[in-house]
Short mmCIF file of C-alpha atoms in Angstrom, two decimals:
data_model
loop_
_atom_site.label_atom_id
_atom_site.label_comp_id
_atom_site.label_asym_id
_atom_site.label_seq_id
_atom_site.Cartn_x
_atom_site.Cartn_y
_atom_site.Cartn_z
CA UNK D 1417 5.40 -16.53 -21.49
CA UNK D 1418 1.64 -15.81 -21.40
CA UNK D 1419 1.34 -13.41 -24.28
CA UNK D 1420 -1.80 -10.58 -23.74
CA UNK D 1421 -3.37 -10.56 -27.07
CA UNK D 1422 -3.56 -6.81 -28.08
CA UNK D 1423 -1.04 -5.69 -25.21
CA UNK D 1424 2.18 -3.49 -26.82
CA UNK D 1425 2.43 -1.37 -23.68
CA UNK D 1426 3.84 2.18 -24.20
CA UNK D 1427 6.48 3.15 -25.90
CA UNK D 1428 9.34 2.46 -24.01
CA UNK D 1429 13.30 2.80 -24.20
CA UNK D 1430 15.33 0.75 -21.95
CA UNK D 1431 16.39 2.88 -19.02
CA UNK D 1432 19.49 1.59 -16.85
CA UNK D 1433 18.90 1.66 -13.29
CA UNK D 1434 15.10 0.26 -13.46
CA UNK D 1435 14.69 -3.14 -11.52
CA UNK D 1436 12.74 -5.61 -13.71
CA UNK D 1437 9.10 -4.98 -13.16
CA UNK D 1438 9.26 -1.40 -12.39
CA UNK D 1439 8.17 1.63 -14.52
CA UNK D 1440 9.47 5.29 -13.72
CA UNK D 1441 7.06 7.33 -11.55
CA UNK D 1442 8.96 10.67 -12.94
CA UNK D 1443 7.81 13.33 -10.90
CA UNK D 1444 5.42 11.73 -8.73
CA UNK D 1445 6.04 10.65 -5.31
CA UNK D 1446 2.94 8.49 -4.54
CA UNK D 1447 2.25 8.12 -0.90
CA UNK D 1448 1.83 4.56 0.54
CA UNK D 1449 1.47 4.05 4.11
CA UNK D 1450 -1.24 1.79 5.78
CA UNK D 1451 -1.47 3.97 8.48
CA UNK D 1452 -2.75 7.44 9.98
CA UNK D 1453 -0.30 10.09 9.26
CA UNK D 1454 1.07 11.19 12.81
CA UNK D 1455 1.30 14.97 13.67
CA UNK D 1456 5.09 14.70 14.76
CA UNK D 1457 7.23 17.64 15.68
CA UNK D 1458 11.10 17.50 15.54
CA UNK D 1459 10.97 18.29 19.33
CA UNK D 1460 8.67 15.21 19.88
CA UNK D 1461 10.86 13.18 17.29
CA UNK D 1462 13.80 10.87 18.67
CA UNK D 1463 15.47 8.01 17.55
CA UNK D 1464 17.28 4.94 19.58
CA UNK D 1465 19.24 2.04 18.79
CA UNK D 1466 19.08 -0.90 21.39
CA UNK D 1467 19.09 -4.46 21.58
CA UNK D 1468 22.62 -6.32 20.89
CA UNK D 1469 25.10 -3.00 21.33
CA UNK D 1470 27.50 -2.05 24.02
CA UNK D 1471 25.87 0.97 24.48
CA UNK D 1472 22.22 1.60 23.94
CA UNK D 1473 21.49 5.30 22.90
CA UNK D 1474 18.58 7.56 22.46
CA UNK D 1475 19.08 10.98 19.93
CA UNK D 1476 16.81 14.24 20.31
CA UNK D 1477 16.30 16.43 17.45
CA UNK D 1478 19.37 18.28 18.01
CA UNK D 1479 21.52 15.40 18.84
CA UNK D 1480 21.00 13.78 15.81
CA UNK D 1481 21.59 16.72 13.78
CA UNK D 1482 24.79 17.18 15.66
CA UNK D 1483 26.22 14.43 13.86
CA UNK D 1484 27.87 14.44 10.83
CA UNK D 1485 25.98 15.26 7.82
CA UNK D 1486 25.28 12.84 5.06
CA UNK D 1487 23.09 12.81 1.86
CA UNK D 1488 21.83 10.07 -0.55
CA UNK D 1489 21.56 10.86 -4.44
CA UNK D 1490 20.13 8.32 -6.55
CA UNK D 1491 17.26 5.96 -7.16
CA UNK D 1492 14.32 4.99 -4.89
CA UNK D 1493 12.43 1.51 -5.61
CA UNK D 1494 8.59 0.50 -4.49
CA UNK D 1495 7.23 -2.57 -4.63
CA UNK D 1496 4.07 -1.68 -5.91
CA UNK D 1497 5.64 -0.88 -9.19
CA UNK D 1498 7.19 2.40 -9.37
CA UNK D 1499 10.51 3.80 -9.11
CA UNK D 1500 11.96 7.00 -8.85
CA UNK D 1501 15.15 8.66 -10.35
CA UNK D 1502 17.90 10.90 -8.92
CA UNK D 1503 16.25 11.77 -5.52
CA UNK D 1504 18.49 13.28 -3.02
CA UNK D 1505 18.26 13.03 0.84
CA UNK D 1506 19.82 14.83 3.28
CA UNK D 1507 20.39 13.49 6.81
CA UNK D 1508 23.35 11.15 8.53
CA UNK D 1509 24.82 7.80 7.58
CA UNK D 1510 23.57 5.45 10.16
CA UNK D 1511 26.89 4.36 10.40
CA UNK D 1512 27.59 7.30 12.69
CA UNK D 1513 24.64 6.42 14.89
CA UNK D 1514 25.63 2.84 14.88
CA UNK D 1515 29.78 3.69 15.59
CA UNK D 1516 28.22 5.40 18.98
CA UNK D 1517 26.44 2.22 20.26
CA UNK D 1518 28.81 -0.09 19.04
CA UNK D 1519 27.07 -3.15 17.87
CA UNK D 1520 27.92 -6.55 19.47
CA UNK D 1521 29.43 -9.10 17.32
CA UNK D 1522 26.72 -11.63 17.68
CA UNK D 1523 24.19 -8.71 16.32
CA UNK D 1524 23.16 -10.12 12.62
CA UNK D 1525 19.40 -8.82 12.12
CA UNK D 1526 17.55 -5.57 12.99
CA UNK D 1527 14.06 -4.90 13.33
CA UNK D 1528 13.42 -0.75 12.84
CA UNK D 1529 10.43 0.64 14.06
CA UNK D 1530 8.55 3.61 13.90
CA UNK D 1531 6.60 6.23 16.08
CA UNK D 1532 3.08 4.83 14.87
CA UNK D 1533 4.33 1.24 15.75
CA UNK D 1534 5.37 -0.02 12.14
CA UNK D 1535 8.16 -2.30 11.81
CA UNK D 1536 10.48 -3.68 9.59
CA UNK D 1537 13.41 -6.15 9.59
CA UNK D 1538 16.81 -5.74 7.96
CA UNK D 1539 19.71 -7.79 7.75
CA UNK D 1540 22.22 -5.75 9.78
CA UNK D 1541 24.74 -6.04 6.94
CA UNK D 1542 22.13 -3.88 4.75
CA UNK D 1543 22.59 -1.11 6.95
CA UNK D 1544 26.22 -0.71 7.29
CA UNK D 1545 28.77 0.76 4.91
CA UNK D 1546 27.44 4.02 3.79
CA UNK D 1547 24.25 2.10 2.49
CA UNK D 1548 21.42 3.72 5.20
CA UNK D 1549 20.58 6.93 6.36
CA UNK D 1550 18.40 8.65 8.62
CA UNK D 1551 16.87 11.83 6.29
CA UNK D 1552 15.14 14.45 7.39
CA UNK D 1553 15.64 16.45 4.10
CA UNK D 1554 14.34 15.89 0.66
CA UNK D 1555 15.61 18.17 -2.45
CA UNK D 1556 16.92 20.89 0.11
CA UNK D 1557 14.02 21.27 2.06
CA UNK D 1558 12.21 19.56 5.19
CA UNK D 1559 10.95 15.87 4.58
CA UNK D 1560 7.46 16.07 4.28
CA UNK D 1561 5.11 14.65 6.96
CA UNK D 1562 3.28 12.23 4.53
CA UNK D 1563 6.67 10.79 3.22
CA UNK D 1564 8.10 10.16 6.94
CA UNK D 1565 8.91 13.80 8.34
CA UNK D 1566 10.36 14.70 10.61
CA UNK D 1567 12.69 11.77 9.85
CA UNK D 1568 12.92 8.47 8.37
CA UNK D 1569 15.37 5.61 7.35
CA UNK D 1570 16.44 5.53 4.15
CA UNK D 1571 17.56 1.94 2.49
CA UNK D 1572 17.95 2.54 -1.20
CA UNK D 1573 18.80 -0.24 -2.58
CA UNK D 1574 16.01 -2.05 -1.03
CA UNK D 1575 12.08 -1.90 -1.72
CA UNK D 1576 11.06 1.24 0.16
CA UNK D 1577 8.77 -0.27 2.74
CA UNK D 1578 12.14 -1.80 4.27
CA UNK D 1579 12.75 2.41 4.70
CA UNK D 1580 10.63 3.13 7.57
CA UNK D 1581 9.02 6.45 7.76
CA UNK D 1582 8.67 8.74 11.11
CA UNK D 1583 11.36 6.14 12.59
CA UNK D 1584 11.52 5.79 16.03
CA UNK D 1585 14.55 3.56 16.37
CA UNK D 1586 16.46 -0.01 15.70
CA UNK D 1587 16.89 -2.90 17.98
CA UNK D 1588 19.77 -5.40 16.80
CA UNK D 1589 19.17 -9.04 17.02
CA UNK D 1590 21.14 -12.10 16.60
CA UNK D 1591 18.23 -13.54 14.26
CA UNK D 1592 15.86 -12.41 12.27
CA UNK D 1593 12.08 -11.37 13.10
CA UNK D 1594 9.29 -10.31 10.63
CA UNK D 1595 8.13 -6.82 10.54
CA UNK D 1596 4.67 -5.26 9.52
CA UNK D 1597 4.72 -6.14 5.84
CA UNK D 1598 6.99 -9.14 6.18
CA UNK D 1599 4.41 -10.37 8.45
CA UNK D 1600 1.43 -9.59 5.61
CA UNK D 1601 3.35 -12.00 3.46
CA UNK D 1602 5.79 -9.53 2.05
CA UNK D 1603 9.61 -10.78 1.07
CA UNK D 1604 11.91 -10.97 3.65
CA UNK D 1605 14.66 -9.04 2.36
CA UNK D 1606 13.05 -7.08 -0.37
CA UNK D 1607 16.02 -6.45 -3.28
CA UNK D 1608 14.61 -5.14 -5.78
CA UNK D 1609 17.05 -6.36 -8.59
CA UNK D 1610 16.02 -9.99 -7.67
CA UNK D 1611 12.00 -9.11 -7.40
CA UNK D 1612 11.75 -9.99 -3.93
CA UNK D 1613 8.37 -8.96 -3.63
CA UNK D 1614 6.42 -11.32 -1.73
CA UNK D 1615 7.49 -14.14 0.65
CA UNK D 1616 8.48 -17.14 -1.63
CA UNK D 1617 9.81 -14.65 -4.69
CA UNK X 152 -0.96 -0.66 14.23
CA UNK X 153 -3.89 -2.96 13.58
CA UNK X 154 -3.48 -6.82 13.72
CA UNK X 155 -2.13 -8.94 11.02
CA UNK X 156 -3.92 -11.80 8.94
CA UNK X 157 -1.43 -14.36 7.45
CA UNK X 158 -1.18 -14.94 3.74
CA UNK X 159 -0.16 -18.41 2.04
CA UNK X 160 3.18 -17.83 0.76
CA UNK X 161 2.76 -20.72 -1.82
CA UNK X 162 -0.42 -19.17 -3.04
CA UNK X 163 1.39 -15.25 -2.93
CA UNK X 164 3.94 -16.73 -5.27
CA UNK X 165 2.35 -18.39 -7.81
CA UNK X 166 1.31 -16.65 -11.20
CA UNK X 167 -1.68 -18.50 -12.90
CA UNK X 168 -3.84 -17.84 -16.05
CA UNK X 169 -7.23 -16.10 -15.68
CA UNK X 170 -9.74 -15.91 -18.36
CA UNK X 171 -11.79 -12.86 -18.83
CA UNK X 172 -15.17 -13.90 -19.01
CA UNK X 173 -17.48 -11.08 -18.96
CA UNK X 174 -17.20 -6.78 -18.96
CA UNK X 175 -19.82 -4.87 -17.32
CA UNK X 176 -20.06 -1.32 -17.28
CA UNK X 177 -20.13 0.64 -14.21
CA UNK X 178 -20.09 4.58 -14.77
CA UNK X 179 -18.64 6.22 -18.17
CA UNK X 180 -15.07 5.99 -16.25
CA UNK X 181 -15.16 2.28 -15.02
CA UNK X 182 -15.87 -0.95 -15.58
CA UNK X 183 -15.97 -4.60 -13.83
CA UNK X 184 -13.72 -7.03 -15.28
CA UNK X 185 -14.95 -10.92 -14.26
CA UNK X 186 -12.06 -13.11 -14.83
CA UNK X 187 -12.32 -17.22 -14.26
CA UNK X 188 -9.23 -18.08 -12.29
CA UNK X 189 -9.88 -22.18 -11.78
CA UNK X 190 -7.05 -22.57 -9.03
CA UNK X 191 -8.10 -19.91 -7.25
CA UNK X 192 -7.10 -20.07 -3.36
CA UNK X 193 -10.15 -17.80 -2.29
CA UNK X 194 -9.53 -14.31 -0.94
CA UNK X 195 -10.25 -12.20 2.23
CA UNK X 196 -12.58 -8.86 1.40
CA UNK X 197 -10.17 -6.06 0.83
CA UNK X 198 -7.11 -7.89 -0.20
CA UNK X 199 -5.74 -7.28 -3.75
CA UNK X 200 -3.76 -9.50 -6.54
CA UNK X 201 -0.86 -8.93 -8.93
CA UNK X 202 -1.71 -8.97 -12.62
CA UNK X 203 0.63 -9.15 -15.27
CA UNK X 204 0.13 -8.13 -18.93
CA UNK X 205 2.92 -9.57 -21.83
CA UNK X 206 3.50 -7.92 -24.84
CA UNK X 207 4.58 -10.04 -28.05
CA UNK X 208 8.22 -8.85 -27.39
CA UNK X 209 8.57 -10.17 -23.82
CA UNK X 210 7.76 -6.89 -22.60
CA UNK X 211 5.97 -6.89 -19.14
CA UNK X 212 3.75 -4.44 -17.02
CA UNK X 213 2.77 -5.79 -13.65
CA UNK X 214 -0.30 -3.77 -11.40
CA UNK X 215 -1.89 -3.89 -8.39
CA UNK X 216 -5.19 -4.07 -7.90
CA UNK X 217 -8.22 -4.62 -5.29
CA UNK X 218 -10.60 -7.45 -5.60
CA UNK X 219 -14.29 -6.02 -6.04
CA UNK X 220 -16.07 -9.42 -5.61
CA UNK X 221 -16.69 -11.25 -2.26
CA UNK X 222 -15.14 -14.62 -1.80
CA UNK X 223 -17.28 -17.17 -3.11
CA UNK X 224 -17.06 -20.71 -4.61
CA UNK X 225 -17.77 -20.01 -8.22
CA UNK X 226 -13.90 -19.78 -9.43
CA UNK X 227 -14.18 -16.07 -10.51
CA UNK X 228 -12.96 -12.64 -9.02
CA UNK X 229 -13.78 -9.23 -10.46
CA UNK X 230 -11.60 -6.25 -11.11
CA UNK X 231 -13.46 -2.76 -11.24
CA UNK X 232 -10.88 -0.53 -13.02
CA UNK X 233 -10.86 3.07 -13.63
CA UNK X 234 -10.32 4.08 -17.28
CA UNK X 235 -7.03 6.13 -16.61
CA UNK X 236 -5.88 8.35 -19.24
CA UNK X 237 -3.23 6.81 -20.87
CA UNK X 238 -3.08 4.15 -18.39
CA UNK X 239 -1.04 1.68 -19.61
CA UNK X 240 -2.55 -1.85 -17.70
CA UNK X 241 -6.10 -0.32 -17.62
CA UNK X 242 -5.91 1.03 -20.79
CA UNK X 243 -5.71 -2.44 -22.28
CA UNK X 244 -8.44 -3.23 -20.17
CA UNK X 245 -10.72 -0.78 -21.19
CA UNK X 246 -10.03 -0.38 -24.90
CA UNK X 247 -8.62 -3.81 -26.14
CA UNK X 248 -10.27 -6.54 -23.81
CA UNK X 249 -12.53 -9.09 -24.64
CA UNK X 250 -14.02 -12.06 -23.34
CA UNK X 251 -11.83 -15.10 -23.88
CA UNK X 252 -8.50 -12.99 -23.52
CA UNK X 253 -5.95 -14.59 -21.04
CA UNK X 254 -3.85 -13.13 -18.41
CA UNK X 255 -1.73 -13.47 -15.52
CA UNK X 256 -2.70 -13.33 -11.65
CA UNK X 257 -1.19 -13.51 -8.52
CA UNK X 258 -2.62 -13.81 -5.04
CA UNK X 259 -4.59 -12.58 -3.18
CA UNK X 260 -1.82 -10.58 -1.51
CA UNK X 261 -1.73 -8.90 1.68
CA UNK X 262 -3.63 -9.51 4.90
CA UNK X 263 -3.54 -6.09 6.74
CA UNK X 264 -6.43 -4.43 4.61
CA UNK X 265 -8.75 -7.56 4.82
CA UNK X 266 -12.41 -8.19 6.34
CA UNK X 267 -12.96 -11.48 7.40
CA UNK X 268 -16.10 -10.22 8.71
CA UNK X 269 -15.62 -10.47 12.32
CA UNK X 270 -15.69 -7.17 13.75
CA UNK X 271 -17.85 -4.23 13.24
CA UNK X 272 -16.52 -2.56 10.11
CA UNK X 273 -16.78 1.66 9.42
CA UNK X 274 -15.73 1.84 5.50
CA UNK X 275 -14.96 5.30 4.09
CA UNK X 276 -13.79 5.64 0.11
CA UNK X 277 -13.79 7.66 -2.80
CA UNK X 278 -13.85 7.28 -6.56
CA UNK X 279 -12.51 3.73 -7.33
CA UNK X 280 -11.45 3.49 -3.35
CA UNK X 281 -15.09 1.87 -3.18
CA UNK X 282 -13.99 -1.28 -4.67
CA UNK X 283 -12.25 -3.39 -1.87
CA UNK X 284 -14.99 -1.92 0.35
CA UNK X 285 -17.69 -3.20 -1.91
CA UNK X 286 -15.89 -6.04 -1.44
CA UNK X 287 -16.76 -6.22 2.23
CA UNK X 288 -20.07 -5.38 1.75
CA UNK X 289 -20.98 -8.15 -0.53
CA UNK X 290 -19.39 -10.11 1.64
CA UNK X 291 -21.69 -9.28 4.61
CA UNK X 292 -24.50 -9.61 2.37
CA UNK X 293 -23.63 -13.16 1.08
CA UNK X 294 -23.01 -14.39 4.25
CA UNK X 295 -25.92 -12.61 6.27
CA UNK X 296 -23.43 -11.38 9.02
CA UNK X 297 -25.21 -9.79 11.56
CA UNK X 298 -21.64 -7.72 12.42
CA UNK X 299 -22.32 -3.90 12.24
CA UNK X 300 -20.94 -2.76 8.69
CA UNK X 301 -21.50 1.08 7.51
CA UNK X 302 -19.96 2.50 4.62
CA UNK X 303 -19.46 6.18 3.24
CA UNK X 304 -18.37 7.02 0.12
CA UNK X 305 -17.65 10.17 -1.84
CA UNK X 306 -18.04 10.52 -5.95
CA UNK X 307 -18.01 13.50 -7.97
CA UNK X 308 -21.41 12.74 -9.21
CA UNK X 309 -24.34 10.18 -8.85
CA UNK X 310 -23.01 9.07 -12.74
CA UNK X 311 -19.81 8.38 -11.30
CA UNK X 312 -20.82 6.52 -7.98
CA UNK X 313 -19.54 2.83 -8.77
CA UNK X 314 -22.02 0.13 -8.13
CA UNK X 315 -24.44 2.87 -7.40
CA UNK X 316 -27.38 0.26 -7.99
CA UNK X 317 -26.00 -2.13 -5.80
CA UNK X 318 -25.67 0.44 -2.79
CA UNK X 319 -28.26 -0.06 0.38
CA UNK X 320 -28.95 1.24 3.51
CA UNK X 321 -25.70 0.54 5.04
CA UNK X 322 -24.29 3.04 2.30
CA UNK X 323 -24.24 7.16 2.67
CA UNK X 324 -23.04 8.65 -0.55
CA UNK X 325 -21.50 12.29 -0.53
CA UNK X 326 -21.17 14.05 -4.12
CA UNK X 327 -18.77 16.79 -4.40
CA UNK X 328 -19.44 18.02 -7.83
CA UNK X 329 -23.43 17.59 -8.35
CA UNK X 330 -25.59 15.75 -6.61
CA UNK X 331 -29.48 15.08 -7.04
CA UNK X 332 -31.96 17.34 -6.08
CA UNK X 333 -32.11 18.01 -2.01
CA UNK X 334 -28.75 16.35 -1.71
CA UNK X 335 -26.18 19.40 -0.97
CA UNK X 336 -22.94 19.07 -2.69
CA UNK X 337 -19.44 19.12 -1.07
CA UNK X 338 -16.56 17.31 0.57
CA UNK X 339 -16.71 14.29 3.17
CA UNK X 340 -16.83 16.24 6.67
CA UNK X 341 -17.07 15.73 10.24
CA UNK X 342 -21.13 15.70 10.25
CA UNK X 343 -21.18 12.66 7.81
CA UNK X 344 -18.68 10.43 10.12
CA UNK X 345 -19.87 12.12 13.62
CA UNK X 346 -23.10 10.30 13.45
CA UNK X 347 -21.48 6.81 12.61
CA UNK X 348 -19.06 6.95 15.35
CA UNK X 349 -22.23 7.89 17.40
CA UNK X 350 -23.51 4.43 16.72
CA UNK X 351 -20.12 2.75 19.17
CA UNK X 352 -20.94 -0.85 18.13
CA UNK X 353 -19.84 -3.03 20.80
CA UNK X 354 -16.25 -3.20 20.61
CA UNK X 355 -15.94 -0.45 18.50
CA UNK X 356 -15.65 0.26 14.77
CA UNK X 357 -12.56 -1.21 12.93
CA UNK X 358 -12.40 1.68 10.16
CA UNK X 359 -11.18 1.11 6.60
CA UNK X 360 -10.06 4.14 4.31
CA UNK X 361 -9.50 3.60 0.55
CA UNK X 362 -8.89 6.25 -2.04
CA UNK X 363 -6.30 8.75 -3.47
CA UNK X 364 -3.70 9.83 -0.88
CA UNK X 365 -5.34 13.28 -0.45
CA UNK X 366 -8.64 11.54 0.35
CA UNK X 367 -7.08 9.30 2.60
CA UNK X 368 -5.21 11.78 4.67
CA UNK X 369 -8.32 13.70 4.60
CA UNK X 370 -10.88 11.02 5.78
CA UNK X 371 -8.62 9.40 8.27
CA UNK X 372 -8.10 13.06 10.20
CA UNK X 373 -11.93 13.26 10.06
CA UNK X 374 -12.26 9.42 11.36
CA UNK X 375 -9.44 10.58 14.43
CA UNK X 376 -10.94 13.67 15.23
CA UNK X 377 -14.13 12.28 15.63
CA UNK X 378 -12.45 9.79 18.25
CA UNK X 379 -11.72 6.64 16.41
CA UNK X 380 -8.65 5.27 17.92
CA UNK X 381 -5.49 5.58 15.62
CA UNK X 382 -4.05 1.80 15.86
CA UNK X 383 -7.84 0.59 14.44
CA UNK X 384 -7.78 2.56 11.00
CA UNK X 385 -6.27 0.93 8.16
CA UNK X 386 -5.46 2.63 4.78
CA UNK X 387 -5.32 1.71 1.25
CA UNK X 388 -3.96 4.52 -0.75
CA UNK X 389 -3.79 4.56 -4.73
CA UNK X 390 0.12 5.31 -5.01
#
């Protein structure tokens, strides 16, 4: 440990729920995307699940909304260092979509993609069991465009670059395939509690 | 999405000790910190690093900062940091740091916003968003590159324009609060962007936008409206 002369840090209270290396962003919700925010109307949004599934399927905005609603209330963590406590997203659990398509037993990983061409890879196990959502509302209102509206993926137990904005679909695979940031040196999985920020962490 | 530049995983995963060698005031609100990093593996203009300060009780604060200097063989890199009110890390740099102090760094990180100097580059920045863009401008000069490069930067006033003494014919400055006599005051607009896109170098521009999210949204929309392809715009937002 290399102590920095004269550095004391902010007066701090230990905050349960704050992963290592993170700080509490409070009311801020920084926007971090490497691309131009798309003008994507709900009517133009669709969500497709394909690859190693029994019945590939594409949902329109209305068809996705007809699935049973589900919400996430909890914390989110960005690899750039901020965490945000007590957020509320509304949408549909990913389990509901997956039960329609029927994942093949050989499916182990997922490549999630956005309507802008962004991608992120995830183990399939990180998306099942009530741990992932397609979300279109935030704090009771529509999800803002710059935060991924009209709809984004939410995988709150991983760093937020995995929670693909403007989500367009998932392709189930029998192998891991790096997505956009993973190809740019970020960690394959991105568990905030293990500080899996960059490849090799 | 634009293409990628591979990043060495060994380098990105390793923390190294950097020694502060020099502090230079740039504006009333920004200073440049020169660091000796003997085992620095080099970087591409536009890349950033992760920096770590450690308190005596073991408390650690980590931040990402863009690299301001061009890649060179000096064993040094430079960061230009805004003085953020109550900034935990930037506050230490601006009020405590002095030559000889050591800090931990890892990087360079992320190949997405990097510019190796291969394609015509159109750079749009605001405030300290100029920092990674300046690394590109310096690289262009240091290597004597002939590939077209243009920069459009926004600052509140001439006094707050970082690197003002170093900017050349490649740069157009826009001032939002106060400007020199004869220069209009106002936000970056289509009238600034249109002439640059009209130049249309062979192969077209690769556009790099850096600044606050508000600026990034505004500038990227100006580019799209002026005809720059969406998939050739790279954005670094200060989040």
